[in-house]
Short mmCIF file of C-alpha atoms in Angstrom, two decimals:
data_model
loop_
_atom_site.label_atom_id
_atom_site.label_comp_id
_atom_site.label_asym_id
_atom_site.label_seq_id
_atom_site.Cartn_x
_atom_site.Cartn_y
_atom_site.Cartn_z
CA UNK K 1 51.64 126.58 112.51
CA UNK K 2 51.14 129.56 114.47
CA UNK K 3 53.57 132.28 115.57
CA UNK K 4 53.74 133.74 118.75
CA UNK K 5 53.08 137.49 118.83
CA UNK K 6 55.46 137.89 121.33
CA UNK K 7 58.45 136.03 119.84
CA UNK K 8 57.62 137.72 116.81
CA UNK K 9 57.83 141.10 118.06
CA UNK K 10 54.69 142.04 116.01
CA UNK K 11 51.37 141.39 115.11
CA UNK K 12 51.32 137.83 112.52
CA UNK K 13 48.49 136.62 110.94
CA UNK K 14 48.20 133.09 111.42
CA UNK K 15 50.14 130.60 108.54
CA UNK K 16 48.01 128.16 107.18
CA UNK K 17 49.70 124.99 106.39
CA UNK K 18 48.14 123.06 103.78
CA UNK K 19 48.03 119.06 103.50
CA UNK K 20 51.66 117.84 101.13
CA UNK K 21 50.22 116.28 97.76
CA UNK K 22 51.13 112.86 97.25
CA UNK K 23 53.56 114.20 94.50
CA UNK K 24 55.36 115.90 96.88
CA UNK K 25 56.10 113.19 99.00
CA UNK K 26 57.51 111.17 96.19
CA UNK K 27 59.84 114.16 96.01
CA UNK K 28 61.25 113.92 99.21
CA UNK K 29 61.38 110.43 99.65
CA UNK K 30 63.85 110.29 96.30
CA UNK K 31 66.04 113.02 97.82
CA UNK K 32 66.01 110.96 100.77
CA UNK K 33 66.99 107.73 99.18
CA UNK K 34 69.65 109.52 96.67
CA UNK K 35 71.28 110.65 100.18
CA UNK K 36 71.59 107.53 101.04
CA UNK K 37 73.09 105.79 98.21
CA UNK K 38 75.50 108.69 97.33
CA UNK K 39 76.61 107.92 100.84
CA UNK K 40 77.01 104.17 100.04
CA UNK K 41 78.86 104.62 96.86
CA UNK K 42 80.96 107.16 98.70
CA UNK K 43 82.15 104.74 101.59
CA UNK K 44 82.43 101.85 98.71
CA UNK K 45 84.76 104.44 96.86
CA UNK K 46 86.80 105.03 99.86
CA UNK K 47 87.06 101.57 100.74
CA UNK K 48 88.21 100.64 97.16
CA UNK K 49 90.79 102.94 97.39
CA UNK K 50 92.50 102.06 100.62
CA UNK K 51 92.75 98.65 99.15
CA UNK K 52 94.16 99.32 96.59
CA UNK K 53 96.64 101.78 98.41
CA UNK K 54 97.58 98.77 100.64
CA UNK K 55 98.18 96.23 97.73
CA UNK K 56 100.62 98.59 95.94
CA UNK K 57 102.10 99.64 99.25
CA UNK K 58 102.57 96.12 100.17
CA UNK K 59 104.27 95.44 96.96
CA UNK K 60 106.48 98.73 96.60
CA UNK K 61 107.35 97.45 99.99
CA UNK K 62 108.46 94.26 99.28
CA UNK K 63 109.82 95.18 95.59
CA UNK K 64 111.21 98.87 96.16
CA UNK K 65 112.60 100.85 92.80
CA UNK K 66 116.16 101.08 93.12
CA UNK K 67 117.08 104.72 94.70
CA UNK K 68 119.90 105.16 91.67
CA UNK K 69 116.42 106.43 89.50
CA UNK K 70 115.17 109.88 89.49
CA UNK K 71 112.32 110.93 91.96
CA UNK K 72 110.24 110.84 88.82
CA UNK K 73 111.13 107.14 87.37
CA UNK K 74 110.42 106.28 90.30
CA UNK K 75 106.83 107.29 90.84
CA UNK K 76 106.21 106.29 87.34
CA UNK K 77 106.94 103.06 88.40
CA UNK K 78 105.12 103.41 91.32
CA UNK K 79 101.81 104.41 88.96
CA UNK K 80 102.60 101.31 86.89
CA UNK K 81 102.14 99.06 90.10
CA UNK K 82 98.95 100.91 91.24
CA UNK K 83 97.56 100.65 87.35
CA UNK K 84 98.73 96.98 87.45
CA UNK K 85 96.42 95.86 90.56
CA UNK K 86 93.49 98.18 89.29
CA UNK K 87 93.79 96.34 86.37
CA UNK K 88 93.42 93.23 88.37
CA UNK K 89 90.73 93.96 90.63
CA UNK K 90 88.25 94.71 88.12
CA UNK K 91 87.09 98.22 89.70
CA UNK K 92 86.94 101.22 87.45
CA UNK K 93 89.39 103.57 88.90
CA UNK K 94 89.73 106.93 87.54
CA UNK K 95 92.98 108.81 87.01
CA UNK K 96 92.59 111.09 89.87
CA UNK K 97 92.12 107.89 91.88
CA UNK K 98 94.93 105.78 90.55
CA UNK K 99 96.89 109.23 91.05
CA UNK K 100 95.56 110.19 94.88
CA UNK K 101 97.18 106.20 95.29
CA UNK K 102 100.51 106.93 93.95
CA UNK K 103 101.37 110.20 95.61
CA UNK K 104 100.28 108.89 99.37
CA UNK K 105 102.23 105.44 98.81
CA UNK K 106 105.31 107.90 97.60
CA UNK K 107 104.72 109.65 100.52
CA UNK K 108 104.70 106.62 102.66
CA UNK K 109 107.81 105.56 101.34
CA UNK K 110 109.59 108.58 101.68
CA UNK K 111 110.24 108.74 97.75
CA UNK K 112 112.22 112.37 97.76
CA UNK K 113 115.38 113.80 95.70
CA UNK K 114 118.19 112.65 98.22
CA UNK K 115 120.79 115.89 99.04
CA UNK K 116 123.94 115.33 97.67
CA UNK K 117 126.30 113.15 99.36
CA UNK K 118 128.85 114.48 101.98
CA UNK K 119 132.47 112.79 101.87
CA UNK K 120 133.14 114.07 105.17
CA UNK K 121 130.45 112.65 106.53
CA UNK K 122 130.64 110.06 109.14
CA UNK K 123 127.91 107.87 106.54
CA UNK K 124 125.80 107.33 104.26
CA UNK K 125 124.64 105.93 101.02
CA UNK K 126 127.15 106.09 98.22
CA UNK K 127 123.82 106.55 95.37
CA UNK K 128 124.09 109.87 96.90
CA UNK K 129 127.14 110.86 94.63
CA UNK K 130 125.00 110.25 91.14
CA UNK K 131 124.35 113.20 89.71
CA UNK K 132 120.62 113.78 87.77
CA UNK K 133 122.19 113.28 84.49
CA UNK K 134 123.69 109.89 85.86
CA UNK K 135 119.82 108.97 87.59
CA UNK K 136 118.75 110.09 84.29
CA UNK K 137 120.57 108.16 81.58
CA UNK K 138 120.48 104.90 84.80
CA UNK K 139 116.35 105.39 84.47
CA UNK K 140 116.54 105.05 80.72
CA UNK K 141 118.87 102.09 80.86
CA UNK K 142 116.50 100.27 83.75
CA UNK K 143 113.62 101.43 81.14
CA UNK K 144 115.28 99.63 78.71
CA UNK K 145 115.79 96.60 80.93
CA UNK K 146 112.27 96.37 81.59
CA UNK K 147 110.96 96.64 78.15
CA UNK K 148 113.59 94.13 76.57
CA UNK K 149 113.36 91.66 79.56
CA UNK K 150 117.19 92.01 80.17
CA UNK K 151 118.71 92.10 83.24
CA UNK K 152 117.99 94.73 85.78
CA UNK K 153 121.12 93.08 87.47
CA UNK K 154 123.59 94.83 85.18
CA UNK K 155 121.68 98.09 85.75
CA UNK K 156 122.27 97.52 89.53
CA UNK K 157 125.98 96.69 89.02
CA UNK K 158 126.61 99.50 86.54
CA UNK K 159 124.42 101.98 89.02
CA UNK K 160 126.90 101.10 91.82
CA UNK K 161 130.08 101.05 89.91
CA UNK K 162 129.16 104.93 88.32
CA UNK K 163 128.29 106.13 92.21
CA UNK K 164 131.69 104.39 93.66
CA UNK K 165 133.16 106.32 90.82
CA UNK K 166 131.37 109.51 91.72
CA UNK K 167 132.46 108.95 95.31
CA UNK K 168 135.87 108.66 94.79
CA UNK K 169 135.85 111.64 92.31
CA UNK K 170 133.91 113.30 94.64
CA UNK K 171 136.78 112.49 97.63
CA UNK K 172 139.86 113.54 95.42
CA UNK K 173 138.22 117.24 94.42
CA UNK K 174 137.58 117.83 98.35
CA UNK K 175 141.05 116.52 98.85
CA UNK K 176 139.90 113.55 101.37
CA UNK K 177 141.85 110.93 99.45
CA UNK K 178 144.50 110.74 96.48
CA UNK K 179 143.91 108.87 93.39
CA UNK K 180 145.54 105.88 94.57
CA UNK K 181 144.41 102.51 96.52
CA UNK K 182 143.55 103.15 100.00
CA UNK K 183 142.80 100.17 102.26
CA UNK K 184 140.65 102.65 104.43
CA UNK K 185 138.98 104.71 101.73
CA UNK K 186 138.51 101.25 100.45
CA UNK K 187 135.88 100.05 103.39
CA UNK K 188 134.54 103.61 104.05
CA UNK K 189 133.45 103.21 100.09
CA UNK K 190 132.02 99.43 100.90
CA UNK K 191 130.41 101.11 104.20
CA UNK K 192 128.28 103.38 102.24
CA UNK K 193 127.01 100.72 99.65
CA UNK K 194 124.13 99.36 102.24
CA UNK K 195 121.39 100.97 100.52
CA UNK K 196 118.97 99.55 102.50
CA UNK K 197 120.88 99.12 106.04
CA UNK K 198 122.03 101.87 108.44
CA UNK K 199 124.68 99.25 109.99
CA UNK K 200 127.52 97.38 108.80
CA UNK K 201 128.00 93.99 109.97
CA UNK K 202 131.48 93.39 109.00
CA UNK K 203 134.05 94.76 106.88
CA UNK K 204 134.81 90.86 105.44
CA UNK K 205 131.23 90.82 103.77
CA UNK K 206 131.30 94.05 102.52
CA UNK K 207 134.83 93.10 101.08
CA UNK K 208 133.12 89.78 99.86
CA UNK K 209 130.42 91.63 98.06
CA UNK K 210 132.53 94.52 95.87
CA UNK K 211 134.51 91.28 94.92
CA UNK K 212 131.83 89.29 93.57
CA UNK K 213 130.96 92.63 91.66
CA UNK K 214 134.32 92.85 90.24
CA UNK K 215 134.91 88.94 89.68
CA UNK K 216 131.63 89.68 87.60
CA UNK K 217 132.70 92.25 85.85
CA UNK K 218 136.11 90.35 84.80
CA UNK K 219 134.09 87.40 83.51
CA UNK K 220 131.72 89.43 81.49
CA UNK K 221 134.82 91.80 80.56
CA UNK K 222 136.93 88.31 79.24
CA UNK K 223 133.80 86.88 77.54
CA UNK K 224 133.48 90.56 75.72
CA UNK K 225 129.80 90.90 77.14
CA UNK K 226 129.82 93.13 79.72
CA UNK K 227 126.36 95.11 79.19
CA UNK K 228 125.89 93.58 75.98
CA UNK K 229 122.16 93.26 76.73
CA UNK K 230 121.95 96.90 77.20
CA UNK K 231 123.55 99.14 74.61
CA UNK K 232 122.12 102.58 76.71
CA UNK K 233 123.94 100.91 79.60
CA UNK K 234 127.20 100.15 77.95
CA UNK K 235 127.32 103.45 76.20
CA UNK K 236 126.96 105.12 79.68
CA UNK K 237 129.61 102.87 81.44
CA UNK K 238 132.11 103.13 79.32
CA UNK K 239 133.92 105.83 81.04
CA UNK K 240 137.87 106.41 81.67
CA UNK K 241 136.90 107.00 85.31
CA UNK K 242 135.07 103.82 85.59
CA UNK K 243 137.47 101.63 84.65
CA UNK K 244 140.13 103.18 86.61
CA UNK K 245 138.01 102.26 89.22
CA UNK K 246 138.42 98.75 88.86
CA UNK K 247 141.81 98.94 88.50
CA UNK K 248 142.82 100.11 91.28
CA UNK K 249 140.89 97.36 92.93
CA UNK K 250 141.50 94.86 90.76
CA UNK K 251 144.76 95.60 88.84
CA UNK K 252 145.73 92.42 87.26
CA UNK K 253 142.81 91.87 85.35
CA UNK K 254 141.92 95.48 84.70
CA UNK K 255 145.04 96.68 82.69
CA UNK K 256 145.94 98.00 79.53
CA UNK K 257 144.86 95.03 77.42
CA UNK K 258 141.70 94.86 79.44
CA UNK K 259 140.97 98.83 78.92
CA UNK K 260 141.31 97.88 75.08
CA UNK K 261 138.41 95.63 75.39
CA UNK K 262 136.38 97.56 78.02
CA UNK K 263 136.31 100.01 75.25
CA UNK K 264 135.78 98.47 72.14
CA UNK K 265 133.22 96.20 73.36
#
């Protein structure tokens, strides 16, 4: 190739190219052809990886951790689902990967620490009035749950029976409410136990539903069973505050002979 003396600004001698050896072709073709399949593995990674982000989405979806754990039981479930349908596919995902899929599903589903509830707030979810010692010892029991196939029901039914508690306690030190029964504290409390709903249909269901809780817990209560499955979650609900909970809602079967038995379970 020759330069131009007057786009070089100076006098050039003239470059001599010489003809590429045969070995240097091979060169250049490989770099070519590693381009190309780097790119080809890359778009393969990328496309394993959204599927697998929408399978564990889809599922998390469907099957969401209850909102009673902490921000990190959660994701470690979360990780457990992602691990679960790597497992399945066959594809060799690496940590980073299986990671990079948790934190963008979390962040998806908006899994965040939840501020701390208001009581003179117009609504709102009563799970808001655990504190992180109650998310954490509720984690441990769920754990415990999971590992001993027991039921995650009683978790649920303890979790909401602590954060009622917590929400009344949490009314009587702001002076909203007395420690007595209160037909209208009573459905603002049922309001704020639609965990999953911003509206509530009727104050009949929600009436229906902390009364199939409570029949519950006076079966399992007669029977002497009531968290028997799950010693972490007995230990935890076996609280003064819990029980007078129930008995102001239920005061013929929660009473003195019942608190003996709540307790000695």
């Amino acid at each position: 190739m020759l330069i131009s003396n007057d786009i070089a600004g100076h006098d050039a001698k003239p470059e001599v190219v010489t003809p590429k050896g045969l070995s240097q072709v091979k060169e250049e073709l490989a770099d070519v052809a590693g381009i190309a399949v780097n790119e080809v593995d890359l778009s393969q990674s990328g496309h394993d990886i959204s599927r697998l982000y929408q399978q564990t989405l889809y599922e998390t979806q469907n099957n969401p951790s209850p909102i009673f754990l902490t921000v990190e039981k959660r994701f470690e479930l979360l990780k457990n689902t992602a691990n679960e349908f790597a497992a399945r596919s066959g594809i060799d995902y690496t940590p980073e990967q299986i990671e990079r899929v948790t934190q963008d599903v979390g962040k998806e589903l908006r899994i965040v620490e939840i501020p701390r509830g208001d009581v003179h707030a117009g609504g709102g979810n009563v799970y808001t009035f655990l504190s992180q010692t109650d998310k954490a010892e509720l984690s441990e029991a769920y754990q415990y749950a999971l590992d001993n196939d027991t039921s995650l029901d009683d978790v649920r039914h303890g979790a909401f029976a602590l954060a009622v508690t917590r929400f009344r306690e949490a009314n009587i030190a702001a002076g909203v409410t007395y420690a007595i029964f209160d037909k209208e504290e009573s459905d603002r409390l049922l309001a704020l136990n639609r965990q999953n709903e911003s509206e509530v249909t009727s104050t009949e269901e929600l009436e229906t539903s902390i009364k199939t809780l409570t029949d519950s817990f006076v079966e399992k209560l007669n029977f002497g069973n009531l968290f028997s499955s799950n010693p972490l979650l007995k230990n935890l609900m076996q609280q003064d505050s819990i029980f007078d909970y129930f008995a102001i809602n239920d005061p013929a079967n929660f009473n003195d002979e019942s608190r003996d038995r709540f307790f000695n379970l």
